[in-house]
mmCIF file of C-alpha atoms in Angstrom:
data_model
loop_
_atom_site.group_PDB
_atom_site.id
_atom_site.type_symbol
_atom_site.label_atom_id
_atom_site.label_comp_id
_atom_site.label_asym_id
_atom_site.label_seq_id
_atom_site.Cartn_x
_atom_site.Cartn_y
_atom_site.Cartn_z
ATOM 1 C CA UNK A 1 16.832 -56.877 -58.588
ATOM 2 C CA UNK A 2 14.368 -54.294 -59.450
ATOM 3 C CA UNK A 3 16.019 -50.655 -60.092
ATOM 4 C CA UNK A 4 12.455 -48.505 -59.689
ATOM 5 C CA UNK A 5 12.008 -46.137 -57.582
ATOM 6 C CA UNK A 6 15.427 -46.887 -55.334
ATOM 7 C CA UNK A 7 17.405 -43.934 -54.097
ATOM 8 C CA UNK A 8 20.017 -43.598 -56.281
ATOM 9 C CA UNK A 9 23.561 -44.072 -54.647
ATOM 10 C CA UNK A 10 25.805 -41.578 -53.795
ATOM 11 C CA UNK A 11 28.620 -42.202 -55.784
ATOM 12 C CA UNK A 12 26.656 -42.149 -59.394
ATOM 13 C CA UNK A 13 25.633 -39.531 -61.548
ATOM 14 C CA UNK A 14 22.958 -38.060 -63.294
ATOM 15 C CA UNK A 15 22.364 -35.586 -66.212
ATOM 16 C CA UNK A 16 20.122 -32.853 -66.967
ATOM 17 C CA UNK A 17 18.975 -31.750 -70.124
ATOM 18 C CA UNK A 18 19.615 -28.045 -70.718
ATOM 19 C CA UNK A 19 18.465 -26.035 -73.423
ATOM 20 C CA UNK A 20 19.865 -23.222 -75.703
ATOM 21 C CA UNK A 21 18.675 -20.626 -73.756
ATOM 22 C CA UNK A 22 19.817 -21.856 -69.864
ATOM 23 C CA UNK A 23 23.041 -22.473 -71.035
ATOM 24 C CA UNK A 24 26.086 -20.195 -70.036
ATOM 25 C CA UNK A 25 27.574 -18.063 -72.833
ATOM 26 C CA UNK A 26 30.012 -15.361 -72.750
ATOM 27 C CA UNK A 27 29.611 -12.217 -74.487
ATOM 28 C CA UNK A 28 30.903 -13.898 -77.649
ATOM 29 C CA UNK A 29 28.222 -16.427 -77.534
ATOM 30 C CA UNK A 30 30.539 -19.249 -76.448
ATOM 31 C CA UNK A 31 29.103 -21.575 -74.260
ATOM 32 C CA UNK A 32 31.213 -21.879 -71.084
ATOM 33 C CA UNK A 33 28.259 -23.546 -68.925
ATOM 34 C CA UNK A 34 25.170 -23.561 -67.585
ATOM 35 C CA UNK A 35 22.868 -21.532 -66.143
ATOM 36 C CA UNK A 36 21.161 -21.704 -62.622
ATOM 37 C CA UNK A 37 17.755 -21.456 -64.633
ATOM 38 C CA UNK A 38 18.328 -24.182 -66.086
ATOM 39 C CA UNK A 39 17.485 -25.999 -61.850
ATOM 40 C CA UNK A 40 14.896 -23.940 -61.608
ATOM 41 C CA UNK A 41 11.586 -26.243 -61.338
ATOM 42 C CA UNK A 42 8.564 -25.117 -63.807
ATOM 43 C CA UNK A 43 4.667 -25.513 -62.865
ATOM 44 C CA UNK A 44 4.922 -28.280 -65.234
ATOM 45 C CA UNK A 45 7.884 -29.953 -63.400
ATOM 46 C CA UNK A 46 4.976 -30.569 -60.142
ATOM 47 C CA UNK A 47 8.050 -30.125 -58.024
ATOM 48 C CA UNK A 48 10.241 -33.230 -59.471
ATOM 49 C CA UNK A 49 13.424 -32.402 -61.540
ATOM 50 C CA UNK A 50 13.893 -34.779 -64.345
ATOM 51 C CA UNK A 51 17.492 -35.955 -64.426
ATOM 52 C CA UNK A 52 18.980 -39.521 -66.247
ATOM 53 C CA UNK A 53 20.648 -41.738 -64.458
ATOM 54 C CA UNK A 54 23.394 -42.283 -65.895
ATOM 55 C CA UNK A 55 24.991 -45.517 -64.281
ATOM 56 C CA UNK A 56 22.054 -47.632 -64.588
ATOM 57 C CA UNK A 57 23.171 -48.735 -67.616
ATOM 58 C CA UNK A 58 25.209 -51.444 -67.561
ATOM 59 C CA UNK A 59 28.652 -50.030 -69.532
ATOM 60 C CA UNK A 60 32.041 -48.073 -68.943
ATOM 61 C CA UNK A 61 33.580 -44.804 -68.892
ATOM 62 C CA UNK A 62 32.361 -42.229 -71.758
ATOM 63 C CA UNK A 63 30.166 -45.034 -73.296
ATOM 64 C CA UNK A 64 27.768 -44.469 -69.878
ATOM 65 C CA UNK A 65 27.376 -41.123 -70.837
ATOM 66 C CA UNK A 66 27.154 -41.656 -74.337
ATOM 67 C CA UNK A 67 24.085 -44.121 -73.580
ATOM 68 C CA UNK A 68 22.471 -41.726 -71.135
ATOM 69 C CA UNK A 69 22.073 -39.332 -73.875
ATOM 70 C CA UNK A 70 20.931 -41.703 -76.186
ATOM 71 C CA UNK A 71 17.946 -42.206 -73.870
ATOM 72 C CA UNK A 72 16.867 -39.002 -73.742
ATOM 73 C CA UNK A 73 16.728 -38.763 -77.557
ATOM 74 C CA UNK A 74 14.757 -41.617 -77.798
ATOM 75 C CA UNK A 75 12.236 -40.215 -75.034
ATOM 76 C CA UNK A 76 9.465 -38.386 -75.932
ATOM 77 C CA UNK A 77 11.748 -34.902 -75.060
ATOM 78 C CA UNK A 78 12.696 -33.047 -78.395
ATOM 79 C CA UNK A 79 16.371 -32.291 -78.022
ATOM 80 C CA UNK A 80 17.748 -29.471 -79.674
ATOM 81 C CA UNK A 81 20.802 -29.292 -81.440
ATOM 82 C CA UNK A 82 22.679 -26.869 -79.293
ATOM 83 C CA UNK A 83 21.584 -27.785 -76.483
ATOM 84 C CA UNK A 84 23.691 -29.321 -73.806
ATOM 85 C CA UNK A 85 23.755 -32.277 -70.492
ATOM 86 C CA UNK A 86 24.786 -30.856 -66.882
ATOM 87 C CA UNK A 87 25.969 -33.804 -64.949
ATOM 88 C CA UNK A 88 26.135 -33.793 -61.524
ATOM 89 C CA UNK A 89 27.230 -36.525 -58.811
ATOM 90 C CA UNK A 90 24.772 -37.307 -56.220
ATOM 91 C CA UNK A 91 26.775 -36.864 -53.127
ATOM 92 C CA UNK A 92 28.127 -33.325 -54.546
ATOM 93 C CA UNK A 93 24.405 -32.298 -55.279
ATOM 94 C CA UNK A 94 22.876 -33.071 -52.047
ATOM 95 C CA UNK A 95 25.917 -31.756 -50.489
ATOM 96 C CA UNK A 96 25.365 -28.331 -52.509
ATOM 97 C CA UNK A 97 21.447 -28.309 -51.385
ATOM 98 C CA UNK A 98 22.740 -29.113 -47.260
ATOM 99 C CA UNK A 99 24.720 -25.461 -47.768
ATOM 100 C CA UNK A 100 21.091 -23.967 -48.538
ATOM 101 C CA UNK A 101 19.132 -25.805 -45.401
ATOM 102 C CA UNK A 102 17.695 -28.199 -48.222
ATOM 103 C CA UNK A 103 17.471 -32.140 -48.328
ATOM 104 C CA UNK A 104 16.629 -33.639 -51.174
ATOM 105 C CA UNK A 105 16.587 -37.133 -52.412
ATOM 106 C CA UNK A 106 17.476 -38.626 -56.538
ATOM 107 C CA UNK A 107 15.437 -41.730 -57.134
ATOM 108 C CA UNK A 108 14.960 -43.859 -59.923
ATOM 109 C CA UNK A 109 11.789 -43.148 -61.831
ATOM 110 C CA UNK A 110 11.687 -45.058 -64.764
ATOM 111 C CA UNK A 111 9.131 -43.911 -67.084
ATOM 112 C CA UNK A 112 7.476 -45.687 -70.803
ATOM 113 C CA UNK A 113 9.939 -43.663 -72.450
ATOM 114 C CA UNK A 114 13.290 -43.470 -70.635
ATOM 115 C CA UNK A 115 14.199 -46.272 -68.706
ATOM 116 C CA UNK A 116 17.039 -44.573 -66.384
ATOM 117 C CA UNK A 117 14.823 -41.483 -65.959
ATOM 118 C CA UNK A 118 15.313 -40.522 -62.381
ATOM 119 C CA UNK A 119 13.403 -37.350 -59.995
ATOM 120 C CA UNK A 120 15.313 -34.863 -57.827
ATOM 121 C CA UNK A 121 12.813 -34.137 -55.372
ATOM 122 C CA UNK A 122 12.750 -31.765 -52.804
ATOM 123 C CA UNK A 123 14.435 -28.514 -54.694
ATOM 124 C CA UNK A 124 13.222 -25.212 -53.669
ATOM 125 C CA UNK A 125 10.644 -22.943 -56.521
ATOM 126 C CA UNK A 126 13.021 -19.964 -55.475
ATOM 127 C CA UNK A 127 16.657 -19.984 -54.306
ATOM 128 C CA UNK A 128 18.787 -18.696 -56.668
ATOM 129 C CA UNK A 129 21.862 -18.627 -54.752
ATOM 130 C CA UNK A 130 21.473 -22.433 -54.545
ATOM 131 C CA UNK A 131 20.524 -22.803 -58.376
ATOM 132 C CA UNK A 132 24.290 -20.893 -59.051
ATOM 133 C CA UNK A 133 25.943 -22.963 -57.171
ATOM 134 C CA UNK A 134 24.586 -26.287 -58.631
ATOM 135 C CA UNK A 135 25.574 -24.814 -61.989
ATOM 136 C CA UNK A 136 29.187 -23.356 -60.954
ATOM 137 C CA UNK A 137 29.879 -26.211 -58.880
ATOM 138 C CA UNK A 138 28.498 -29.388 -57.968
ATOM 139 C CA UNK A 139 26.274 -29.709 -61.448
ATOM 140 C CA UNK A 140 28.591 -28.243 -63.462
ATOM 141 C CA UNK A 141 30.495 -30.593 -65.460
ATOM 142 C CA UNK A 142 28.746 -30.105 -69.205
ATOM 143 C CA UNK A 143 28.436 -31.938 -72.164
ATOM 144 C CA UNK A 144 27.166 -30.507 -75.209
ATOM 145 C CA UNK A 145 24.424 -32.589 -77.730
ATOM 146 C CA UNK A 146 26.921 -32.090 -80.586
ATOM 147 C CA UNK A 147 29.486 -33.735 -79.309
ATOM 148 C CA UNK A 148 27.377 -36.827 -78.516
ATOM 149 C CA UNK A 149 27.264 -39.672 -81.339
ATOM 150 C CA UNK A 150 23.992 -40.401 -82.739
ATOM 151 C CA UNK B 1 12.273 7.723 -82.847
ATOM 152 C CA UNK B 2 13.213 4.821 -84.707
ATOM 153 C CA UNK B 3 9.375 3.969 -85.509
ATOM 154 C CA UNK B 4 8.921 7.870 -86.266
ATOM 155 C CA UNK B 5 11.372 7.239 -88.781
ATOM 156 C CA UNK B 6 9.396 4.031 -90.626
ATOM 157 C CA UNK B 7 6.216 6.010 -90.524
ATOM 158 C CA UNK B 8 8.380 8.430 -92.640
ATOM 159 C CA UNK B 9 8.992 5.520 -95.380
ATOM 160 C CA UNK B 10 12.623 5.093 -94.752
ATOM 161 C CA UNK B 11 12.277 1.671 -94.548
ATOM 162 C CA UNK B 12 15.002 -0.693 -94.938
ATOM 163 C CA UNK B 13 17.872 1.966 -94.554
ATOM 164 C CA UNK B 14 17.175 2.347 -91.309
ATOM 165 C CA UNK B 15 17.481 -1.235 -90.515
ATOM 166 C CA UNK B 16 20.897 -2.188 -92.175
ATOM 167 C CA UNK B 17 21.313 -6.121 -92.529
ATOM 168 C CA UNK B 18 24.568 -5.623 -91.614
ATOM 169 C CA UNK B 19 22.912 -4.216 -88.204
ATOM 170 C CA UNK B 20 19.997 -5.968 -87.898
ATOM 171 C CA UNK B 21 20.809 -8.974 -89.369
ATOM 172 C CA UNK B 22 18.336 -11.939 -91.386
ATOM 173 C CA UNK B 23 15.625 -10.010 -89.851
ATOM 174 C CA UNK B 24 16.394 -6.570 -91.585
ATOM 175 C CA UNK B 25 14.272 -6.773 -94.496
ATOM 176 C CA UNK B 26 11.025 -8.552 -92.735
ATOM 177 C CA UNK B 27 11.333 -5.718 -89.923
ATOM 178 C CA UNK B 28 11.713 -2.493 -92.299
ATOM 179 C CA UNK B 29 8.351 -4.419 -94.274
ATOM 180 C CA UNK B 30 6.469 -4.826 -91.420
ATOM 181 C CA UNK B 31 6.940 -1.667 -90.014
ATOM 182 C CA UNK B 32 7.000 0.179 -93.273
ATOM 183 C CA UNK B 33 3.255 -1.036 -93.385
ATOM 184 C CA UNK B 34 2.001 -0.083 -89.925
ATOM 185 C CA UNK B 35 0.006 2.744 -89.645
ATOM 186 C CA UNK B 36 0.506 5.404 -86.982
ATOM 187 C CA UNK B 37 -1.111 2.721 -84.392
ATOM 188 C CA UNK B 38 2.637 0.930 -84.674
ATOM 189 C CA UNK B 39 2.524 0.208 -81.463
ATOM 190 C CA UNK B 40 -0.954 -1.270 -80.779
ATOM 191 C CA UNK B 41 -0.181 -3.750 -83.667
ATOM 192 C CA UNK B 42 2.456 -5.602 -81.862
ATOM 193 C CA UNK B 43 -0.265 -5.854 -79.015
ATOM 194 C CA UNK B 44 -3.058 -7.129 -81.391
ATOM 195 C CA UNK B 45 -0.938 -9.767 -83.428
ATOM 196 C CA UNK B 46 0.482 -11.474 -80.043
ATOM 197 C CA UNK B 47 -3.666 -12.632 -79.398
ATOM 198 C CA UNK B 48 -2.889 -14.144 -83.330
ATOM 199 C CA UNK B 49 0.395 -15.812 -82.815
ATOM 200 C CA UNK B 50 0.312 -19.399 -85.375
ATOM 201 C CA UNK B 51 3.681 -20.453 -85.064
ATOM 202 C CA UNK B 52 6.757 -20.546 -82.972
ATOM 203 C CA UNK B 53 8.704 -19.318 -85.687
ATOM 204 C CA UNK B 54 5.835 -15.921 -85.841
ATOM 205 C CA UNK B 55 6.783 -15.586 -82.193
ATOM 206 C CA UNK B 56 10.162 -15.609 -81.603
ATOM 207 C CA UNK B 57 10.430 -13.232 -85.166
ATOM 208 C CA UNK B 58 7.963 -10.967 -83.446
ATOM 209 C CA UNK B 59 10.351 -10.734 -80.074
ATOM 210 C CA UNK B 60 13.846 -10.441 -81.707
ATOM 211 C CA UNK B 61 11.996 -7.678 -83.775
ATOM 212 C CA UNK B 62 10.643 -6.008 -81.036
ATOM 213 C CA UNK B 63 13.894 -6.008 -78.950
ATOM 214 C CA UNK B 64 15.803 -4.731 -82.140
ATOM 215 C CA UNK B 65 13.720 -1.866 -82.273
ATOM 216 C CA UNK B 66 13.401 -0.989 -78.788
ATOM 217 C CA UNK B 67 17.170 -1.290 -79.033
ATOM 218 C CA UNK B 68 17.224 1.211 -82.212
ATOM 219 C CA UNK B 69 15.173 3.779 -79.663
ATOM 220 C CA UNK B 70 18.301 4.016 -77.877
ATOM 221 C CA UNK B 71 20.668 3.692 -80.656
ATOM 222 C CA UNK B 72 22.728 7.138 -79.965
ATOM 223 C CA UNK B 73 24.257 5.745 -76.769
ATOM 224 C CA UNK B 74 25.363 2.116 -78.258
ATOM 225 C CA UNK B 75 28.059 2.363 -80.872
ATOM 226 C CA UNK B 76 27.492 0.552 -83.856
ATOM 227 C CA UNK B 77 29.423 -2.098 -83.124
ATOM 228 C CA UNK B 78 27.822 -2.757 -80.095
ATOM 229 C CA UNK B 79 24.455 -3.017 -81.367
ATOM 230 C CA UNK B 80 25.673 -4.838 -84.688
ATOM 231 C CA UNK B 81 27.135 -7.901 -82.104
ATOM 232 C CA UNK B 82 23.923 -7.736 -79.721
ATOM 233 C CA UNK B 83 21.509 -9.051 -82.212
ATOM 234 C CA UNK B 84 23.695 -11.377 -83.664
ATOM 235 C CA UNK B 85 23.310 -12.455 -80.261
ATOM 236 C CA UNK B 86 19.606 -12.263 -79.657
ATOM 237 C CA UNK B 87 19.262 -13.848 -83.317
ATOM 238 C CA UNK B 88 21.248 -16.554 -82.211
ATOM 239 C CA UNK B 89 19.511 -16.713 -78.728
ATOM 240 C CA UNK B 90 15.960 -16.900 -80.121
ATOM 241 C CA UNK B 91 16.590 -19.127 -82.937
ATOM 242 C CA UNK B 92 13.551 -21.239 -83.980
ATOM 243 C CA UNK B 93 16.009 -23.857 -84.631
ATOM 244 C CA UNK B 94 16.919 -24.304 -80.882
ATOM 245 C CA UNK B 95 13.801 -23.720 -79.207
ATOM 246 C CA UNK B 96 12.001 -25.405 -76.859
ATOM 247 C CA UNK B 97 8.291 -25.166 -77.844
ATOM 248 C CA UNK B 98 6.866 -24.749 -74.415
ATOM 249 C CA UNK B 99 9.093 -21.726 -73.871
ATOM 250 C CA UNK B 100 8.177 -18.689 -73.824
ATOM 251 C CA UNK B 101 10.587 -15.643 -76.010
ATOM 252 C CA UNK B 102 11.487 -12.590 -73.985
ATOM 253 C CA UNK B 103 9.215 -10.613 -73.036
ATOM 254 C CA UNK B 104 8.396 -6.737 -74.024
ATOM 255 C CA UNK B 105 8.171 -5.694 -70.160
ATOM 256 C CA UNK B 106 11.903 -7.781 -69.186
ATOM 257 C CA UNK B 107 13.641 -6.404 -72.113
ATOM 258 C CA UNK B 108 12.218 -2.681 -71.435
ATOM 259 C CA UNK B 109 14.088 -3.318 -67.991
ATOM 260 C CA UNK B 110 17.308 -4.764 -70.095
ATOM 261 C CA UNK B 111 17.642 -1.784 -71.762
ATOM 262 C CA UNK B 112 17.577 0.583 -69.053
ATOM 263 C CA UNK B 113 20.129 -1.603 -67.298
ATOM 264 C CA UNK B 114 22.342 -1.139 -70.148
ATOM 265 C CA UNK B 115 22.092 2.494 -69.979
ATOM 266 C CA UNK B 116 22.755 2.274 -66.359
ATOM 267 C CA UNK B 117 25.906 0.334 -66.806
ATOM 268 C CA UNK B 118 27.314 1.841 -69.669
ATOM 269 C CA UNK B 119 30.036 1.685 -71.292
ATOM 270 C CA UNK B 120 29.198 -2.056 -70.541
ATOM 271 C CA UNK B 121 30.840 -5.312 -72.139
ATOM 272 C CA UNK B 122 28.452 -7.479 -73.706
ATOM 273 C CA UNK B 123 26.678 -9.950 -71.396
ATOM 274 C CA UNK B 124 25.894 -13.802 -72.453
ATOM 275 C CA UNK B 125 22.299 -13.741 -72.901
ATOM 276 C CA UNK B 126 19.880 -16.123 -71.571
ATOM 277 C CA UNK B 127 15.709 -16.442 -71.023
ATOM 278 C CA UNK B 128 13.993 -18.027 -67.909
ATOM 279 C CA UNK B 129 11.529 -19.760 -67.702
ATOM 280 C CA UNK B 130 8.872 -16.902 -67.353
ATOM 281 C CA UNK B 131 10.801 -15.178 -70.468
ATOM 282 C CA UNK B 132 12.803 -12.843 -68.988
ATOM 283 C CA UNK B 133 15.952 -11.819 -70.868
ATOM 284 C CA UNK B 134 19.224 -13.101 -68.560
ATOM 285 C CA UNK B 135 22.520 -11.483 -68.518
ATOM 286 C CA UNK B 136 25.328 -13.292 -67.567
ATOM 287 C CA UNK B 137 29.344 -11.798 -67.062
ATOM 288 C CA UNK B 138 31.542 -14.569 -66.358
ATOM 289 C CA UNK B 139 35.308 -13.588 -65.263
ATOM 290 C CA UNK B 140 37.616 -16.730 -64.970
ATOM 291 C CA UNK B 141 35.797 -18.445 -61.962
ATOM 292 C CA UNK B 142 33.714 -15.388 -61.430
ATOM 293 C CA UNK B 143 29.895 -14.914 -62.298
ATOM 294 C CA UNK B 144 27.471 -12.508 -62.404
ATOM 295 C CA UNK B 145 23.858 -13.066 -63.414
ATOM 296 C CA UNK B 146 21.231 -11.030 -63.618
ATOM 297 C CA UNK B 147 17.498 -11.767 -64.407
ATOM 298 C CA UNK B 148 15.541 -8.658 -65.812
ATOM 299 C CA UNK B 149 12.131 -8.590 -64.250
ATOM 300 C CA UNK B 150 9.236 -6.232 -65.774
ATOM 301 C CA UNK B 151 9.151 -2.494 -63.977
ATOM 302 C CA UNK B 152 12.960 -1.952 -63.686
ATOM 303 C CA UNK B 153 13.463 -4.961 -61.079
ATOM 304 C CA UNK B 154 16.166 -7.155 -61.631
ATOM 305 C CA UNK B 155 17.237 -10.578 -59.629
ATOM 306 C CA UNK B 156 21.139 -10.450 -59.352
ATOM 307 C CA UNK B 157 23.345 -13.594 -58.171
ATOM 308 C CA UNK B 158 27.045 -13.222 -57.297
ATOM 309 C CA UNK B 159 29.820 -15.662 -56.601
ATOM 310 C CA UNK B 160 32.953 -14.889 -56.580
ATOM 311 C CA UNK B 161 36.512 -16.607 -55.330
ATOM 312 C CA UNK B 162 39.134 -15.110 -53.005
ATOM 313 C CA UNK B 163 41.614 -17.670 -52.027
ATOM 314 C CA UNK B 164 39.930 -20.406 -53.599
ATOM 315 C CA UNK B 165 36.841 -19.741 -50.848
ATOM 316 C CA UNK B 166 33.389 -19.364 -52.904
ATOM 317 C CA UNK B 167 31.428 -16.137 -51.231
ATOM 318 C CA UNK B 168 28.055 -15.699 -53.127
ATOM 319 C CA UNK B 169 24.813 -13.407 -52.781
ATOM 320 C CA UNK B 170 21.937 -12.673 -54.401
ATOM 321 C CA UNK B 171 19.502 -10.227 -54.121
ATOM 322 C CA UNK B 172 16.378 -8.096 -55.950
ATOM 323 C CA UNK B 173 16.839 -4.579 -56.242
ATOM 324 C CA UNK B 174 15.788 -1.699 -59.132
ATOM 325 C CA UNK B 175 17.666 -1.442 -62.222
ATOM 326 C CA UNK B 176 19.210 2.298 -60.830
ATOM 327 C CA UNK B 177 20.637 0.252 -57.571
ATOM 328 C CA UNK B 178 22.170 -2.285 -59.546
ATOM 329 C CA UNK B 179 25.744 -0.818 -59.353
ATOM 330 C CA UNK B 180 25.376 -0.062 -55.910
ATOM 331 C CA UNK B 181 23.955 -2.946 -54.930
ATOM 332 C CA UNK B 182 27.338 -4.960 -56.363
ATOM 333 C CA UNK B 183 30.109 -2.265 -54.969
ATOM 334 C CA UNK B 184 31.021 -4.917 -52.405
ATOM 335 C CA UNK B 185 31.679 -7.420 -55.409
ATOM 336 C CA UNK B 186 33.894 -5.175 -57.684
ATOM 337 C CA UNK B 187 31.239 -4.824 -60.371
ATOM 338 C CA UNK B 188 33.997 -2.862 -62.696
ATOM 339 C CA UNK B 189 35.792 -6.570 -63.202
ATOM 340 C CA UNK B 190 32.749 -7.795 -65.040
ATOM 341 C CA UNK B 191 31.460 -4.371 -66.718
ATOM 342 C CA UNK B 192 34.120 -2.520 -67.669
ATOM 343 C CA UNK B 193 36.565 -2.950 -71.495
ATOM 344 C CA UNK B 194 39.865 -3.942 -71.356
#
């Protein structure tokens, strides 16, 4: 059963890579999330967030995640050492972008590089209000790159 | 005032590493060098950039002096911890390459938001994607963000919970409405020291 381009389901999850500077930090330069920037599409982006899927691969619990991240290392994106993964389930995502009149839809989009890669399409350039609450709320839940095995 | 000072060959005195911090030295050299055109040269070496590492040195050195302009309203201390963080923010280290550091005109409007808000407790810092400097205050479930635009315009977003309910807003207003602006959102539980 091919996996490409197939809306992703509801119930799974995908993660975002997020830089040094998007993430959340308090004045003491703790990192305590992410930032809505960090949802915000780029020119480069030609209105497709890149996400990983991250139950495409075929394992359980923290080892899913754990192989998500792997993927994006071995992709062609340079990941930083501080930098972090915002996941975010499907169903709480679009639900988030319904509050701000928005549909979008998560396929699968595998590319040469990254297998599980998968698009959020359908974001808004500007909403910042909707950006927040992807990063308070329904995208929230952060990992950082440090705490990932190699 | 703080560049007057250089082109009086203080030097590296008035850029304490314990202030300024790995930059101190590179700073007091490069400035210590400049002629009266200071200014221009910051201009003229951006068309010259090589490196990523030449970049992000040239914008933590420009904010740290911009900062030292103001120095008589930010205690020490303050200024000491604020470019640990923007050292720590702009590290070469962490970058991405296709980012761009902050930008002279955001961080101009930083500053005067500072002033505005003072006394003020340090924000996290952040950059967007166009380089503006981002300042975030985070209470519990709290947040306030605010994205410094060039010519004293800043982007703020607010959510907040009472009851458990999520109320947010957002909005684009000048730096001098800022605290206005938020009055609805009790701006003094972000802002203000313990």
């Amino acid at each position: 059963l091919s996996k490409n381009k197939r809306k992703i389901p509801d119930d799974d999850h995908v993660i975002r890579y997020v830089p040094w500077s998007r993430l959340r930090r308090n004045g003491n330069d703790e990192v305590i999330g992410v930032l809505g920037e960090a949802f915000r599409l780029r020119e480069v982006d030609k209105g497709k967030l890149s996400v990983t899927w991250i139950e495409y691969f075929d394992q359980n619990g923290d080892e899913l995640l754990i192989q998500a991240v792997r993927a994006i290392r071995a992709s062609r994106l340079v990941v930083q050492p501080k930098s972090g993964f915002a996941k975010g389930n499907i169903s709480k995502i679009e639900a988030a972008c319904s509050k701000h009149n928005t549909k979008i839809k998560v396929v699968h989009s595998p590319g040469p590089d990254n297998c599980a890669h998968a698009s959020v399409i359908g974001l808004p350039e500007d909403n910042s209000e909707l950006f927040e609450l992807l990063a308070s709320e329904a995208w929230a839940d952060l990992v950082l790159n440090k705490d990932i095995p190699d | 005032m703080a560049l007057q000072q250089f082109k009086n060959n203080k030097g590296i005195q008035n850029f304490p590493p314990e202030i300024f911090g790995n930059d101190s030295r590179d700073i007091a050299e490069f400035l210590d060098k400049a002629s009266s055109s200071t200014k221009s040269i910051f201009k003229k070496d951006k068309e010259k950039i090589i490196s990523l590492e030449d970049k992000l040195y040239e914008s933590r050195a420009y904010c740290k002096v911009e900062t030292s302009k103001v120095a008589m309203y930010l205690p020490n201390e303050w200024r000491t911890h604020f470019f640990r963080q923007l050292d720590s923010l702009m590290d070469a280290e962490n970058w991405e390459t296709d980012d761009p550091p902050i930008t002279e005109a955001s961080f101009n409007t930083f500053l005067r938001m500072l002033l505005e808000l003072w006394p003020v407790k340090h924000p996290g810092l952040g950059i967007s994607n166009d380089g503006n400097i981002i300042a975030a205050w985070t209470t519990g479930r709290d947040r306030l963000t605010v994205e410094c635009f060039p010519n004293d315009k800043v982007r703020w977003v607010v959510s907040r919970y009472f009851e458990d309910e999520r109320e947010s807003a957002a909005g684009i207003t000048q730096v001098n409405r800022l605290l206005a602006t938020l009055q609805p959102y009790n701006p003094s539980d972000w802002f203000n020291f313990v």
